[in-house]
PDB file of C-alpha atoms in Angstrom:
ATOM      1  CA  MET A   1       0.000   0.000   0.000  1.00 45.00           C
ATOM      2  CA  ASN A   2       1.313   3.413  -0.949  1.00 51.00           C
ATOM      3  CA  THR A   3       1.166   5.842   1.997  1.00 45.00           C
ATOM      4  CA  GLU A   4       2.851   8.778   0.271  1.00 52.00           C
ATOM      5  CA  PRO A   5       0.728  11.897  -0.179  1.00 48.00           C
ATOM      6  CA  THR A   6      -0.524  12.277  -3.730  1.00 58.00           C
ATOM      7  CA  SER A   7      -0.989  15.626  -5.411  1.00 72.00           C
ATOM      8  CA  LEU A   8      -4.105  16.272  -7.445  1.00 68.00           C
ATOM      9  CA  PHE A   9      -1.831  17.906 -10.017  1.00 73.00           C
ATOM     10  CA  ASP A  10       0.134  14.664 -10.262  1.00 76.00           C
ATOM     11  CA  LEU A  11      -2.831  12.277 -10.251  1.00 81.00           C
ATOM     12  CA  ALA A  12      -5.330  14.091 -12.508  1.00 84.00           C
ATOM     13  CA  PRO A  13      -3.239  14.076 -15.718  1.00 85.00           C
ATOM     14  CA  LYS A  14      -2.560  10.360 -15.239  1.00 87.00           C
ATOM     15  CA  ARG A  15      -6.266   9.659 -14.762  1.00 89.00           C
ATOM     16  CA  LEU A  16      -7.146  11.702 -17.850  1.00 90.00           C
ATOM     17  CA  GLN A  17      -4.506   9.889 -19.944  1.00 90.00           C
ATOM     18  CA  TRP A  18      -5.736   6.484 -18.758  1.00 92.00           C
ATOM     19  CA  LEU A  19      -9.347   7.434 -19.520  1.00 94.00           C
ATOM     20  CA  ALA A  20      -8.367   8.674 -22.998  1.00 93.00           C
ATOM     21  CA  THR A  21      -6.668   5.361 -23.772  1.00 94.00           C
ATOM     22  CA  ARG A  22      -9.660   3.471 -22.412  1.00 94.00           C
ATOM     23  CA  GLN A  23     -12.051   5.481 -24.597  1.00 96.00           C
ATOM     24  CA  LYS A  24      -9.914   4.719 -27.654  1.00 96.00           C
ATOM     25  CA  VAL A  25     -10.032   0.987 -26.875  1.00 96.00           C
ATOM     26  CA  VAL A  26     -13.816   1.023 -26.353  1.00 95.00           C
ATOM     27  CA  SER A  27     -14.244   2.921 -29.637  1.00 96.00           C
ATOM     28  CA  GLU A  28     -12.148   0.330 -31.468  1.00 96.00           C
ATOM     29  CA  ASN A  29     -14.254  -2.445 -29.943  1.00 94.00           C
ATOM     30  CA  ILE A  30     -17.442  -0.777 -31.166  1.00 95.00           C
ATOM     31  CA  ALA A  31     -15.960  -0.200 -34.631  1.00 95.00           C
ATOM     32  CA  ASN A  32     -14.999  -3.868 -34.903  1.00 93.00           C
ATOM     33  CA  ALA A  33     -18.216  -5.325 -33.487  1.00 91.00           C
ATOM     34  CA  ASP A  34     -19.070  -6.994 -36.803  1.00 90.00           C
ATOM     35  CA  VAL A  35     -15.561  -8.193 -37.772  1.00 91.00           C
ATOM     36  CA  SER A  36     -15.204 -11.981 -37.777  1.00 91.00           C
ATOM     37  CA  GLY A  37     -12.879 -13.278 -35.091  1.00 88.00           C
ATOM     38  CA  TYR A  38     -12.281  -9.877 -33.450  1.00 91.00           C
ATOM     39  CA  ARG A  39     -11.676 -10.158 -29.717  1.00 91.00           C
ATOM     40  CA  ALA A  40     -12.750  -7.319 -27.415  1.00 91.00           C
ATOM     41  CA  GLN A  41      -9.901  -5.362 -25.829  1.00 93.00           C
ATOM     42  CA  ASP A  42      -9.627  -3.575 -22.489  1.00 92.00           C
ATOM     43  CA  THR A  43      -7.049  -1.462 -20.675  1.00 93.00           C
ATOM     44  CA  GLN A  44      -5.088  -2.368 -17.600  1.00 92.00           C
ATOM     45  CA  SER A  45      -6.522  -1.252 -14.259  1.00 90.00           C
ATOM     46  CA  PHE A  46      -5.895   2.323 -13.160  1.00 90.00           C
ATOM     47  CA  ALA A  47      -3.900   1.132 -10.128  1.00 88.00           C
ATOM     48  CA  SER A  48      -1.635  -0.880 -12.413  1.00 88.00           C
ATOM     49  CA  TYR A  49      -1.303   2.104 -14.753  1.00 89.00           C
ATOM     50  CA  LEU A  50      -0.259   4.348 -11.831  1.00 86.00           C
ATOM     51  CA  ALA A  51       2.463   1.879 -10.911  1.00 85.00           C
ATOM     52  CA  ASP A  52       3.714   1.817 -14.518  1.00 83.00           C
ATOM     53  CA  ALA A  53       3.560   5.613 -14.910  1.00 77.00           C
ATOM     54  CA  SER A  54       5.322   6.511 -11.657  1.00 78.00           C
ATOM     55  CA  GLY A  55       8.747   7.995 -12.121  1.00 72.00           C
ATOM     56  CA  ARG A  56       8.350   8.642 -15.855  1.00 70.00           C
ATOM     57  CA  GLY A  57       8.735  12.042 -17.433  1.00 69.00           C
ATOM     58  CA  ILE A  58       5.969  11.499 -19.981  1.00 76.00           C
ATOM     59  CA  LEU A  59       2.650   9.775 -19.521  1.00 79.00           C
ATOM     60  CA  PRO A  60       2.490   6.408 -21.294  1.00 81.00           C
ATOM     61  CA  ASP A  61      -0.627   4.928 -22.840  1.00 80.00           C
ATOM     62  CA  ALA A  62      -2.267   2.241 -20.730  1.00 86.00           C
ATOM     63  CA  LYS A  63      -1.492  -1.350 -21.677  1.00 89.00           C
ATOM     64  CA  VAL A  64      -4.190  -3.004 -23.778  1.00 88.00           C
ATOM     65  CA  THR A  65      -5.153  -6.620 -23.186  1.00 83.00           C
ATOM     66  CA  GLU A  66      -7.901  -8.952 -24.316  1.00 84.00           C
ATOM     67  CA  ALA A  67     -11.092  -8.206 -22.391  1.00 79.00           C
ATOM     68  CA  ASP A  68     -12.639 -10.683 -20.031  1.00 76.00           C
ATOM     69  CA  VAL A  69     -16.088 -10.854 -21.635  1.00 71.00           C
ATOM     70  CA  GLY A  70     -18.793 -12.772 -19.847  1.00 66.00           C
ATOM     71  CA  TRP A  71     -21.594 -12.372 -22.382  1.00 66.00           C
ATOM     72  CA  GLY A  72     -20.347 -14.943 -24.878  1.00 69.00           C
ATOM     73  CA  ILE A  73     -19.024 -15.271 -28.390  1.00 71.00           C
ATOM     74  CA  ASP A  74     -21.088 -15.193 -31.576  1.00 71.00           C
ATOM     75  CA  MET A  75     -20.775 -17.749 -34.369  1.00 70.00           C
ATOM     76  CA  SER A  76     -18.115 -15.686 -36.179  1.00 81.00           C
ATOM     77  CA  GLY A  77     -15.795 -15.771 -33.150  1.00 80.00           C
ATOM     78  CA  ASN A  78     -16.396 -12.119 -32.282  1.00 87.00           C
ATOM     79  CA  ASN A  79     -16.950 -11.488 -28.570  1.00 88.00           C
ATOM     80  CA  VAL A  80     -17.834  -7.771 -28.661  1.00 90.00           C
ATOM     81  CA  VAL A  81     -21.227  -7.010 -27.136  1.00 88.00           C
ATOM     82  CA  LEU A  82     -22.367  -3.565 -28.247  1.00 89.00           C
ATOM     83  CA  GLU A  83     -24.581  -2.995 -25.204  1.00 89.00           C
ATOM     84  CA  GLU A  84     -21.665  -3.671 -22.880  1.00 90.00           C
ATOM     85  CA  GLN A  85     -19.335  -1.404 -24.880  1.00 91.00           C
ATOM     86  CA  MET A  86     -21.884   1.418 -24.895  1.00 94.00           C
ATOM     87  CA  MET A  87     -22.163   1.162 -21.099  1.00 93.00           C
ATOM     88  CA  GLU A  88     -18.364   1.275 -20.854  1.00 93.00           C
ATOM     89  CA  ALA A  89     -18.197   4.331 -23.133  1.00 95.00           C
ATOM     90  CA  ASN A  90     -20.854   6.126 -21.093  1.00 96.00           C
ATOM     91  CA  ALA A  91     -19.149   5.346 -17.781  1.00 96.00           C
ATOM     92  CA  ASN A  92     -15.799   6.417 -19.200  1.00 95.00           C
ATOM     93  CA  ALA A  93     -17.226   9.737 -20.426  1.00 95.00           C
ATOM     94  CA  GLY A  94     -18.669  10.460 -16.984  1.00 95.00           C
ATOM     95  CA  GLN A  95     -15.371   9.671 -15.259  1.00 94.00           C
ATOM     96  CA  PHE A  96     -13.500  11.884 -17.723  1.00 93.00           C
ATOM     97  CA  LYS A  97     -15.897  14.777 -17.088  1.00 94.00           C
ATOM     98  CA  ILE A  98     -15.467  14.453 -13.307  1.00 93.00           C
ATOM     99  CA  ALA A  99     -11.654  14.218 -13.481  1.00 90.00           C
ATOM    100  CA  ALA A 100     -11.379  17.194 -15.855  1.00 90.00           C
ATOM    101  CA  SER A 101     -13.718  19.260 -13.685  1.00 91.00           C
ATOM    102  CA  LEU A 102     -11.722  18.523 -10.514  1.00 87.00           C
ATOM    103  CA  TYR A 103      -8.478  19.405 -12.278  1.00 85.00           C
ATOM    104  CA  ARG A 104      -9.963  22.691 -13.555  1.00 88.00           C
ATOM    105  CA  LYS A 105     -11.326  23.597 -10.106  1.00 88.00           C
ATOM    106  CA  ALA A 106      -7.931  22.956  -8.507  1.00 84.00           C
ATOM    107  CA  HIS A 107      -6.324  25.360 -10.995  1.00 82.00           C
ATOM    108  CA  GLU A 108      -9.010  27.956 -10.297  1.00 87.00           C
ATOM    109  CA  MET A 109      -8.308  27.658  -6.548  1.00 86.00           C
ATOM    110  CA  LEU A 110      -4.603  28.259  -7.125  1.00 83.00           C
ATOM    111  CA  TYR A 111      -5.351  31.321  -9.228  1.00 84.00           C
ATOM    112  CA  ALA A 112      -7.683  32.632  -6.518  1.00 86.00           C
ATOM    113  CA  VAL A 113      -5.043  32.138  -3.834  1.00 85.00           C
ATOM    114  CA  ALA A 114      -2.459  33.867  -6.018  1.00 82.00           C
ATOM    115  CA  GLY A 115      -4.810  36.831  -6.434  1.00 79.00           C
ATOM    116  CA  ARG A 116      -5.154  36.493 -10.180  1.00 70.00           C
ATOM    117  CA  ARG A 117      -8.925  36.157 -10.224  1.00 59.00           C
TER     118      ARG A 117
END
């Protein structure tokens, strides 16, 4: 367990980068929903991404792996379920909106403290 204090200004960009990669993966899954043999993809967990991104100067993309899909595979070998992917895209968009809003509010607080607003 990591007991070091974490700065919002350190964590928010990592969360936004991870969410952007996740949205790209979900979009690719949706685009390939009718391709024979396509296997749904997913990103690594955010905790795993934080461990990989710590100590790096630039933010890496999250690792992409084959998704653990519980809804089954169609006759063509494709395991993408559009309903599931749409739920993932919607949840991802909400998380992105929250993270971006918190990051923006933190910047606004700094400007207020500095007397620039």
